[in-house]
Short mmCIF file of C-alpha atoms in Angstrom, two decimals:
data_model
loop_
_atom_site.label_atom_id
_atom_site.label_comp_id
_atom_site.label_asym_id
_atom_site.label_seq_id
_atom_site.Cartn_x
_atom_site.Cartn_y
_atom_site.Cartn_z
CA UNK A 231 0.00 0.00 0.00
CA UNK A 232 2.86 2.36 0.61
CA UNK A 233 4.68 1.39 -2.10
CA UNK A 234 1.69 2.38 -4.62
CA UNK A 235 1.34 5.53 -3.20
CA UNK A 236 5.03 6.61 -3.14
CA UNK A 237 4.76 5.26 -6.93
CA UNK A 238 1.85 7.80 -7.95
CA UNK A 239 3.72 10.99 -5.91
CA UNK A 240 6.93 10.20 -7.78
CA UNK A 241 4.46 9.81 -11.07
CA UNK A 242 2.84 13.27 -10.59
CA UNK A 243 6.16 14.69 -9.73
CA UNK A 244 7.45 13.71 -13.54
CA UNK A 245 4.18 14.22 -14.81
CA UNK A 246 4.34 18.08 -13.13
CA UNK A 247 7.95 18.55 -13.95
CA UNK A 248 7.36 17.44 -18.32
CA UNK A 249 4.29 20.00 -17.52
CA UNK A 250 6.59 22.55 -16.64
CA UNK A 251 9.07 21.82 -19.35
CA UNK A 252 6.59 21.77 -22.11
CA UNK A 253 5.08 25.46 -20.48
CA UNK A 254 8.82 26.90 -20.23
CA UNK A 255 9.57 25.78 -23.87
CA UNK A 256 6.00 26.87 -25.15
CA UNK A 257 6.65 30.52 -24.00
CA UNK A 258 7.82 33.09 -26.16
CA UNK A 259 11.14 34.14 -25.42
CA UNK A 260 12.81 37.50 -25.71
CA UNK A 261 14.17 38.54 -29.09
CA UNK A 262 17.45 39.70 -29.22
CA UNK A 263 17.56 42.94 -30.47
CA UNK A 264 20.53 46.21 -30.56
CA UNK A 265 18.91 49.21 -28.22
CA UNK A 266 20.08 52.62 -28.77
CA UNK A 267 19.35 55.71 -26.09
CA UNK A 268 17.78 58.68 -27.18
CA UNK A 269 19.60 61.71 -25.99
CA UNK A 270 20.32 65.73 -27.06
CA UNK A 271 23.45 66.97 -27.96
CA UNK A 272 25.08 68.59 -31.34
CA UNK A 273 23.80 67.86 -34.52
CA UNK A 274 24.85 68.83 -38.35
CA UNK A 275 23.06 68.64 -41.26
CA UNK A 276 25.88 68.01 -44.70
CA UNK A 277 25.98 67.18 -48.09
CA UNK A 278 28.87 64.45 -49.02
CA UNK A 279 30.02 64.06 -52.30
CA UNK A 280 33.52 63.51 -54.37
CA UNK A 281 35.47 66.46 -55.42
CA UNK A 282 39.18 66.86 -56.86
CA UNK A 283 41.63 69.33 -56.34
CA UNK A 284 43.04 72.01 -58.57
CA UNK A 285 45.83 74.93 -58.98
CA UNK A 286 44.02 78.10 -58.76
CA UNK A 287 46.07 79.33 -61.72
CA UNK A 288 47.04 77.38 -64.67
CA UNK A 289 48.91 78.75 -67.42
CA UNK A 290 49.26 76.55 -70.44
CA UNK A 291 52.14 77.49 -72.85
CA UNK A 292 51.37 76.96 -76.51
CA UNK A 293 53.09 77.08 -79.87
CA UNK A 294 53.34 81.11 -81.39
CA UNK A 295 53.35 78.96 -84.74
CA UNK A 296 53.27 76.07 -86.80
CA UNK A 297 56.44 74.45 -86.80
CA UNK A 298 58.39 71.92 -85.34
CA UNK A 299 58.79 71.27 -81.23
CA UNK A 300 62.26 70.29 -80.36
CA UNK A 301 63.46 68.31 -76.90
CA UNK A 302 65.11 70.41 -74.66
CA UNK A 303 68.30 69.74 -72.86
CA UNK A 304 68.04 68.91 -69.72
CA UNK A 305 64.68 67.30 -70.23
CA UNK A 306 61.68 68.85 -68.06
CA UNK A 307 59.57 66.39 -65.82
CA UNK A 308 56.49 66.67 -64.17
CA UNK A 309 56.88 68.69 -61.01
CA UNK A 310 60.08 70.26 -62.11
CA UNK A 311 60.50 74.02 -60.48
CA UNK A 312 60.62 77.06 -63.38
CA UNK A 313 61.19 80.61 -62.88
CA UNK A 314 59.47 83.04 -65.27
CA UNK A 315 61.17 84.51 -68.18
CA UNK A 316 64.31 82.29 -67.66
CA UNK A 317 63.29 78.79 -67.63
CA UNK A 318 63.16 77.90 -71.33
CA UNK A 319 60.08 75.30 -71.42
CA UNK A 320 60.43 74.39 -75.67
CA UNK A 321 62.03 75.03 -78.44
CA UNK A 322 60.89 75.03 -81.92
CA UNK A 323 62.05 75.71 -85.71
CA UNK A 324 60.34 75.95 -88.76
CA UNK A 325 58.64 72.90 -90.45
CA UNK A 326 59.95 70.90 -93.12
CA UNK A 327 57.27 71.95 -96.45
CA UNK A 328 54.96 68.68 -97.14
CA UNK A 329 54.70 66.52 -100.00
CA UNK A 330 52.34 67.75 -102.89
CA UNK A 331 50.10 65.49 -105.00
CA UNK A 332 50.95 65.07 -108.59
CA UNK A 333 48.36 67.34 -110.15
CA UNK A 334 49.97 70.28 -107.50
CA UNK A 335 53.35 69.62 -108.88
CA UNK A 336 52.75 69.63 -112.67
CA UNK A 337 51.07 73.04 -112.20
CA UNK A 338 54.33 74.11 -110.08
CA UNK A 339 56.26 72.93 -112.80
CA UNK A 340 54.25 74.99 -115.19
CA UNK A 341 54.15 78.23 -113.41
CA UNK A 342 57.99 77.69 -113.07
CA UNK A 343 58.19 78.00 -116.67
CA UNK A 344 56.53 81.03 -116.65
CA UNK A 345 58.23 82.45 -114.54
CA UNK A 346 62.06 81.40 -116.48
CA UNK A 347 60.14 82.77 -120.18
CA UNK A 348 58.81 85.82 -118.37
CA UNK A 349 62.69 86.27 -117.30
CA UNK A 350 64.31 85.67 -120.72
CA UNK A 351 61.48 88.52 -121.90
CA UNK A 352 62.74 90.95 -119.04
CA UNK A 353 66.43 90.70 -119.81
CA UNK A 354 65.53 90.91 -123.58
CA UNK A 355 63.42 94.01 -122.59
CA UNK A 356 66.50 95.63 -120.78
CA UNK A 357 68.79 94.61 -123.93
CA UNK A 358 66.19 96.80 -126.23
CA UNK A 359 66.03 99.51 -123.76
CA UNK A 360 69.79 99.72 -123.11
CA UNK A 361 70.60 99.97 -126.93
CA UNK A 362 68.32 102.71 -127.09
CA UNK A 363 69.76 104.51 -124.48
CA UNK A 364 73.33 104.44 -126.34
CA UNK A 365 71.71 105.92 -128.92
CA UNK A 366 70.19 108.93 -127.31
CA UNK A 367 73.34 109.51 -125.63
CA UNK A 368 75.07 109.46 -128.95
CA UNK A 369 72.11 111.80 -129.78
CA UNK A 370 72.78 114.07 -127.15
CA UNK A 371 76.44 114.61 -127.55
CA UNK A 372 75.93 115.18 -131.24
CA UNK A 373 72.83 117.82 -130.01
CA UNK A 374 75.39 119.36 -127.02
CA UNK A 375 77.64 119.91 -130.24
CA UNK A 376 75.75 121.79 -132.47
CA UNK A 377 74.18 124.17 -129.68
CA UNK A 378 77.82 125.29 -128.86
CA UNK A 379 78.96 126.13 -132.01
CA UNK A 380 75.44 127.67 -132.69
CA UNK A 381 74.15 125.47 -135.72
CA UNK A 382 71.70 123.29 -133.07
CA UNK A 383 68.77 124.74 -131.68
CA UNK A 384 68.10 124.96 -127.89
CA UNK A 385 64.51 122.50 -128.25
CA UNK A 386 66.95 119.25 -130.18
CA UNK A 387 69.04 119.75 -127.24
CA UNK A 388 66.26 120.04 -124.34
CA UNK A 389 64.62 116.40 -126.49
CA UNK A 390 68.12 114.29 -126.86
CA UNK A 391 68.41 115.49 -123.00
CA UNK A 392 64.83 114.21 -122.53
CA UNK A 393 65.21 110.89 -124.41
CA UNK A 394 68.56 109.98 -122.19
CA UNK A 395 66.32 110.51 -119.06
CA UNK A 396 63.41 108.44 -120.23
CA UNK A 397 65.60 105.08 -121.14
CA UNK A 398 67.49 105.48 -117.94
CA UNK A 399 64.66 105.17 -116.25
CA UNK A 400 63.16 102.72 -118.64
CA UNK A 401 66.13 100.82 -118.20
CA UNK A 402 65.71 100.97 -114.23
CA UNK A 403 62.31 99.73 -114.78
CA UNK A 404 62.93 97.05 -116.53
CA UNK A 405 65.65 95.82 -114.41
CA UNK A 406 63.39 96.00 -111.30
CA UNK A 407 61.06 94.32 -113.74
CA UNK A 408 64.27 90.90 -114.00
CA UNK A 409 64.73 91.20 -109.54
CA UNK A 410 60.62 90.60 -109.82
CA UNK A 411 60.82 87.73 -112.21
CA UNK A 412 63.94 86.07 -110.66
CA UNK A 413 62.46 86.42 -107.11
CA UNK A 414 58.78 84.48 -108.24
CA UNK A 415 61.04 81.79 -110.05
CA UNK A 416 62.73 81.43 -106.72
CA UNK A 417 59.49 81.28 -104.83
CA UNK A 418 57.99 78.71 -107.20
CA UNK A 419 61.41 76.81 -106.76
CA UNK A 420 61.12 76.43 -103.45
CA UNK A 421 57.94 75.33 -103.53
CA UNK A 422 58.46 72.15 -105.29
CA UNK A 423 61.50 71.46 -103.27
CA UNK A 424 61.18 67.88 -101.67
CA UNK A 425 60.94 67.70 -97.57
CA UNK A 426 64.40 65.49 -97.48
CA UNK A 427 66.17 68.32 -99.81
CA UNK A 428 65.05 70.97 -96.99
CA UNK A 429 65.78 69.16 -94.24
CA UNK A 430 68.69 68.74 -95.25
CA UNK A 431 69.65 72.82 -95.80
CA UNK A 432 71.60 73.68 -92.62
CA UNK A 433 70.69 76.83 -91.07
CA UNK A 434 67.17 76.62 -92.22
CA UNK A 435 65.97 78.58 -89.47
CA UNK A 436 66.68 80.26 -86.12
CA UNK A 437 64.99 78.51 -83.24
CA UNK A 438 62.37 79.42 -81.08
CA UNK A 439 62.52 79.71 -77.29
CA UNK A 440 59.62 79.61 -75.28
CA UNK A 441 60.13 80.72 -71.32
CA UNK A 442 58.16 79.80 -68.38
CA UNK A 443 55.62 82.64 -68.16
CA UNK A 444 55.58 82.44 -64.47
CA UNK A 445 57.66 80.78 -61.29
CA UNK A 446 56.18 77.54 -59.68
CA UNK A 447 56.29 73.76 -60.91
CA UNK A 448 55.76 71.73 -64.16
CA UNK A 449 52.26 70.05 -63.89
CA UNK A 450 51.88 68.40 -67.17
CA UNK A 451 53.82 68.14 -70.03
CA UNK A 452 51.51 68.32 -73.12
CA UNK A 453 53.90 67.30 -75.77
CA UNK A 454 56.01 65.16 -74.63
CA UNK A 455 57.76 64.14 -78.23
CA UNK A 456 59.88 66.10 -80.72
CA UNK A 457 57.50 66.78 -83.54
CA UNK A 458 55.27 69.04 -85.91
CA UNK A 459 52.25 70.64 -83.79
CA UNK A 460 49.66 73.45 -85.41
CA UNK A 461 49.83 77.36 -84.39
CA UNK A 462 48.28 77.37 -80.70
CA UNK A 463 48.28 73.66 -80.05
CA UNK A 464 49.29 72.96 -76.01
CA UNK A 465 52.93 72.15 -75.14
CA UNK A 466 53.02 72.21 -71.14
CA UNK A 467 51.06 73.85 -68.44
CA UNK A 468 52.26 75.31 -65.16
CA UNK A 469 51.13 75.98 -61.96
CA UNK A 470 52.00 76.65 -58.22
CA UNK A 471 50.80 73.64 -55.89
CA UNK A 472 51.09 75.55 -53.19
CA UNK A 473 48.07 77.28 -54.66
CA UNK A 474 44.83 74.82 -54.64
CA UNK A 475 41.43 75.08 -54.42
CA UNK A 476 39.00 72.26 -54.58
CA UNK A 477 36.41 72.09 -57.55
CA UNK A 478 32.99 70.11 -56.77
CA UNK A 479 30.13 68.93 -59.11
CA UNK A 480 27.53 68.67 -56.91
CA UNK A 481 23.26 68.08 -57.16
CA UNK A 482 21.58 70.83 -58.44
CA UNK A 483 19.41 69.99 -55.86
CA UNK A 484 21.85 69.92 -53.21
CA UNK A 485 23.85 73.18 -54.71
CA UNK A 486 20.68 75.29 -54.00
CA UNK A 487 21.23 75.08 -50.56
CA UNK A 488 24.53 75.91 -50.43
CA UNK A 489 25.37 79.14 -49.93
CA UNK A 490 28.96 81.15 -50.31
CA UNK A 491 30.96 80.62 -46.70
CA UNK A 492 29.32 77.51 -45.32
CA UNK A 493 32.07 75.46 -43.68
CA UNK A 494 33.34 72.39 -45.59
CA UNK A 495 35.06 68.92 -43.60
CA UNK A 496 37.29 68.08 -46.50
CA UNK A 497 38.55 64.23 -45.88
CA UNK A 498 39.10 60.64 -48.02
CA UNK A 499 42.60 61.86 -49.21
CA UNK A 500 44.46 59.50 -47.10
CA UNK A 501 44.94 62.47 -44.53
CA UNK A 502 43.95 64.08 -41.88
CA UNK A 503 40.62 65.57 -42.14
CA UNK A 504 40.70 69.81 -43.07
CA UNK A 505 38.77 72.44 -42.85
CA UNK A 506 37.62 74.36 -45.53
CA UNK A 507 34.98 76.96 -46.86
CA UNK A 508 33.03 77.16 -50.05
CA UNK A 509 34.05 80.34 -51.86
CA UNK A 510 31.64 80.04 -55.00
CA UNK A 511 28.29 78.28 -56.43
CA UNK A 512 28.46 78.72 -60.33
CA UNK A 513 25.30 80.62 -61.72
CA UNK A 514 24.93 77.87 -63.84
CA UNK A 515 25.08 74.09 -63.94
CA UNK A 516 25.77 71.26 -66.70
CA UNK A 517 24.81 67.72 -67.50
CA UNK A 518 27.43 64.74 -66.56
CA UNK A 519 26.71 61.01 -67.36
CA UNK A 520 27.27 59.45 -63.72
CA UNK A 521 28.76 55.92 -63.51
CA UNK A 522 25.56 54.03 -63.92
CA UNK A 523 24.65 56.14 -66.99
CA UNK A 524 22.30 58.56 -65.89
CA UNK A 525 22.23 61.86 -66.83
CA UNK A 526 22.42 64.27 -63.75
CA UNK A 527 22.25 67.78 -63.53
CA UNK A 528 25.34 69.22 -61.65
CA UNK A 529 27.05 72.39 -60.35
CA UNK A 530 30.33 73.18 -60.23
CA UNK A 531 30.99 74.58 -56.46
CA UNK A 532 34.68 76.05 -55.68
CA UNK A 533 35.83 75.85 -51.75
CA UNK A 534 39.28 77.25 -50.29
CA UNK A 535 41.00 75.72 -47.64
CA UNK A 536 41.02 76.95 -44.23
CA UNK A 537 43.87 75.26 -42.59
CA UNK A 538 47.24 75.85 -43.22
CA UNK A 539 49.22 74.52 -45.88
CA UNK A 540 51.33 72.22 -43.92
CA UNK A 541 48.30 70.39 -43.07
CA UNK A 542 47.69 69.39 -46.69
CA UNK A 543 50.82 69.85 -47.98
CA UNK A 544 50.96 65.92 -49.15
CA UNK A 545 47.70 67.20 -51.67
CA UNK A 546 48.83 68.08 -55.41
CA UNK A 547 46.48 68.95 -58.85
CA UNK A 548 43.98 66.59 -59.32
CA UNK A 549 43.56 64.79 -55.88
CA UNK A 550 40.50 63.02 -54.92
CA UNK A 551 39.04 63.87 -51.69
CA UNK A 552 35.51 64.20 -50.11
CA UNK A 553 33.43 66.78 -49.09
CA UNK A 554 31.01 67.50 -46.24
CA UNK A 555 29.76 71.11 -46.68
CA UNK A 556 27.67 71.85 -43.63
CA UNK A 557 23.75 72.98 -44.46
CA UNK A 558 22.11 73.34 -40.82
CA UNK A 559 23.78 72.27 -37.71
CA UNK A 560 22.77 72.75 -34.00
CA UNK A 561 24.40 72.74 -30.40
CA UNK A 562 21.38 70.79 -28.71
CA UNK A 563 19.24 69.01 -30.47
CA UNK A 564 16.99 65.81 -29.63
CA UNK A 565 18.40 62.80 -32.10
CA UNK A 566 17.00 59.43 -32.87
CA UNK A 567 19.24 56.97 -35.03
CA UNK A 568 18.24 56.83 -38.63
CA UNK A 569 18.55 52.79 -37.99
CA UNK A 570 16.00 53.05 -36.07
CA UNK A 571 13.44 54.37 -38.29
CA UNK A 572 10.69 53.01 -40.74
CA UNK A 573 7.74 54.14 -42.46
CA UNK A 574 4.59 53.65 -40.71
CA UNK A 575 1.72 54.94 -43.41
CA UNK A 576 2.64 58.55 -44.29
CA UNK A 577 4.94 58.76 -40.82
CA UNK A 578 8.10 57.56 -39.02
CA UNK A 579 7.94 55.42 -36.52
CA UNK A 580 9.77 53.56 -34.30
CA UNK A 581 10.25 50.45 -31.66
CA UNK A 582 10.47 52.04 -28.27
CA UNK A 583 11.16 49.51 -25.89
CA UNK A 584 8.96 49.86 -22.84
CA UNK A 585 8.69 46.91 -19.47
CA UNK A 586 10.81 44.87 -21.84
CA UNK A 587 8.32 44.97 -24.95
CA UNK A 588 8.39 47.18 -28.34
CA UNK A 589 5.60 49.58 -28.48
CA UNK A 590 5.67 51.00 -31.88
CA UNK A 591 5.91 55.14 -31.34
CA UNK A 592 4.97 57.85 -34.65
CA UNK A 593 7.65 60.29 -34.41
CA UNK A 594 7.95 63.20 -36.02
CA UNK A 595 11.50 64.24 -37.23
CA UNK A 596 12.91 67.36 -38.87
CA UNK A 597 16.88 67.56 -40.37
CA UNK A 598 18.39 63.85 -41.31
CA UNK A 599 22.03 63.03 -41.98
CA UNK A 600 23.77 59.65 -42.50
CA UNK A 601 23.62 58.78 -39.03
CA UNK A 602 20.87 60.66 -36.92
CA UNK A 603 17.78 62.74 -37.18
CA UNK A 604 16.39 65.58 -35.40
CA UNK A 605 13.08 64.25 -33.41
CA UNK A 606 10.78 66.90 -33.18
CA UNK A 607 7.83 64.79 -31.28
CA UNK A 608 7.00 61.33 -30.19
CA UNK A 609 10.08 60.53 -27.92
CA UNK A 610 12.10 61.94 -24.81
CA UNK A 611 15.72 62.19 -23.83
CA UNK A 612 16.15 58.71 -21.85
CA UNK A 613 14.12 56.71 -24.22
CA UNK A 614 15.18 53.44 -25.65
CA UNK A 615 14.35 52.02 -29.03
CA UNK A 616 15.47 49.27 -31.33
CA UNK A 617 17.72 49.81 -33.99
CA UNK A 618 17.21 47.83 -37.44
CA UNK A 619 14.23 46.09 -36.65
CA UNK A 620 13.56 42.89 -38.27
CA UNK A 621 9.82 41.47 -39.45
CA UNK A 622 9.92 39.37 -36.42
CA UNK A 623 9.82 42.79 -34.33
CA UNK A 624 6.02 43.24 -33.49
CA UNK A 625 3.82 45.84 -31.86
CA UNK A 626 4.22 44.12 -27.53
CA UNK A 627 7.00 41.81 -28.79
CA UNK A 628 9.12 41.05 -25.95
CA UNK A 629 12.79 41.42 -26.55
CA UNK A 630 15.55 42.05 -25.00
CA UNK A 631 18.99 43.77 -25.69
CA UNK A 632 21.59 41.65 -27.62
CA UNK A 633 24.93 40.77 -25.68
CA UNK A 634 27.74 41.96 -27.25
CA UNK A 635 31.19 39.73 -27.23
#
């Protein structure tokens, strides 16, 4: 008898005890879940986008002429120091003349005979005149004669006088007349002259030296090669790098509220972060094809630095860096992560955790950067809520905040 009933106790016990197990394991447990405080302090408002760096002043040396662009001696490299109006930056000399087609060089060859039968008529031409001037100078002396021993009258002498006058000149003339024809043959000459018979002329021309129009460093050599370049074409450009200024292609929509002397965090460059300060939104904006191929509508936006040089000294022409120019920005200001945040209808809204469970809270929030927003309603300083809630986090869901090893 006392063995049965010890036998049903010690069955209820399991009985109550598999009871107790299968309640435990039937109820819910907490969800683990990352808990941030809401609490006041400083807040800014910026926009973030890529920018590069540039020399203020660029001056780009080009060629006075066509012609040839020789290689200095010593070379010049990139980053090499010149000093204005001594450094010579290129040389050039005048280009060999280029080939002509066949029909071009027939008519040369043509108009070069011209020009030899249009010298054989010149020098004829002075022949003819030059005989005639030994004749009225014959003329004259006979005329000179006669009026001093009185037989000649005064007008023969006056026209032998005149007809000696005329074919010296004539004969002047037509002499100028041979210098004409000889120079155009010359011309013509040269013209169908072959580029290996003037290259080969020494002394074909007195070079060209171009100086550095200002002092600071070699940034890019243009033309690199001895060669033939147009009148005007780039050969180097030169800068000071002491001199930069950062050059940004922002939004349009994000360049509208940007406004000259907002304060800039300029960082990404593989330094320090710097300050700097937006000197200048362009009037105007253009269209650039962003990696994805979209067409975006874009400002160009100039900023200064604010630090010292020798805190970006390591920072040449055409760095990359990032910048944060600051919109709106506040010393106290209530903030809720932006992690914590979801859409709720036409509102935020968010998990505040309350006795353990998530009560979901409409919020109403103002300025929003990467990382916080300002909370204008809905929550308190002290107030916890969950940060990147999952779709198992319900409205009275219990959870509880995740360990962290």
């Amino acid at each position: 008898m006392r063995t049965n009933r010890m036998k049903q106790i010690l069955g209820l016990a399991v009985l109550a005890m598999l009871a107790a197990g299968a309640v435990w394991f039937a109820w819910p447990q907490p969800i683990a879940v990352d808990i941030a405080l809401i609490a006041r302090g400083p807040m800014e408002v910026s926009i973030e986008d890529e920018a590069r760096t540039r020399v203020r002043h660029i001056y780009t040396v080009s060629a006075p002429i066509a012609g040839k662009v020789l290689r200095i001696s010593p070379p010049l490299h990139v980053g090499d120091e010149v000093t204005a109006d001594e450094t010579v930056v290129a040389l050039m000399e005048p280009a060999v003349p280029s080939f002509h087609d066949a029909r071009t060089h027939e008519e040369l060859q043509a108009v070069l005979a011209a020009a030899d039968a249009a010298m054989r008529l010149a020098e004829a031409e002075i022949r003819r005149i030059d005989a005639a001037l030994r004749f009225a100078r014959a003329d004259l002396q006979r005329a000179s004669a006669l009026a001093r021993s009185g037989a000649g009258s005064r007008k023969a002498l006056d026209q032998a006088t005149l007809d000696v006058d005329a074919n010296e000149a004539a004969l002047a003339s037509a002499k100028a007349e041979l210098e004409v024809r000889r120079n155009e043959r010359a011309s013509v000459a040269a013209r169908l002259s072959e580029p290996t018979d003037a290259s080969s002329r020494p002394n074909r021309g007195c070079c060209i030296r171009l100086k550095a129009p200002v002092t600071g460093r070699v940034l890019r050599i243009i033309q690199e090669s001895e060669g033939v370049v147009p009148a005007g074409a780039s050969l180097i450009e030169i800068g000071d790098p002491r001199d930069l200024e950062i050059v940004a292609d922002l939004l349009s929509t994000d360049a509208v509220r940007i406004q000259p002397g907002s304060s800039v965090q300029i960082d990404g460059w593989g330094g320090s972060p710097v300050r700097g300060r937006v000197a200048r939104v362009d009037p105007a904006g253009f269209v650039k094809v962003s990696a994805l191929g979209i067409e975006e509508q874009r400002v160009r936006t100039t900023i200064d630095f604010v630090d010292p040089p020798e805190k970006w000294s390591s920072l040449g022409h055409d760095y990359r860096v990032i910048v944060h120019v600051a919109i709106w920005n506040a010393g106290d200001v209530l903030t809720v992560p932006v992690a914590a945040l979801f859409r709720k209808g036409e509102n935020w809204a968010v998990f505040a955790v309350r006795d353990g469970r998530a009560r979901i809270t409409v919020v109403e929030v103002g300025q929003r950067n990467g990382q916080v927003a300002e909370v204008q309603s809905g929550l308190a300083a002290g107030d916890r809520v969950v940060l990147h809630p999952s779709d198992r986090i319900m409205d009275g869901v219990t959870v509880a905040e995740r360990e962290i090893r």
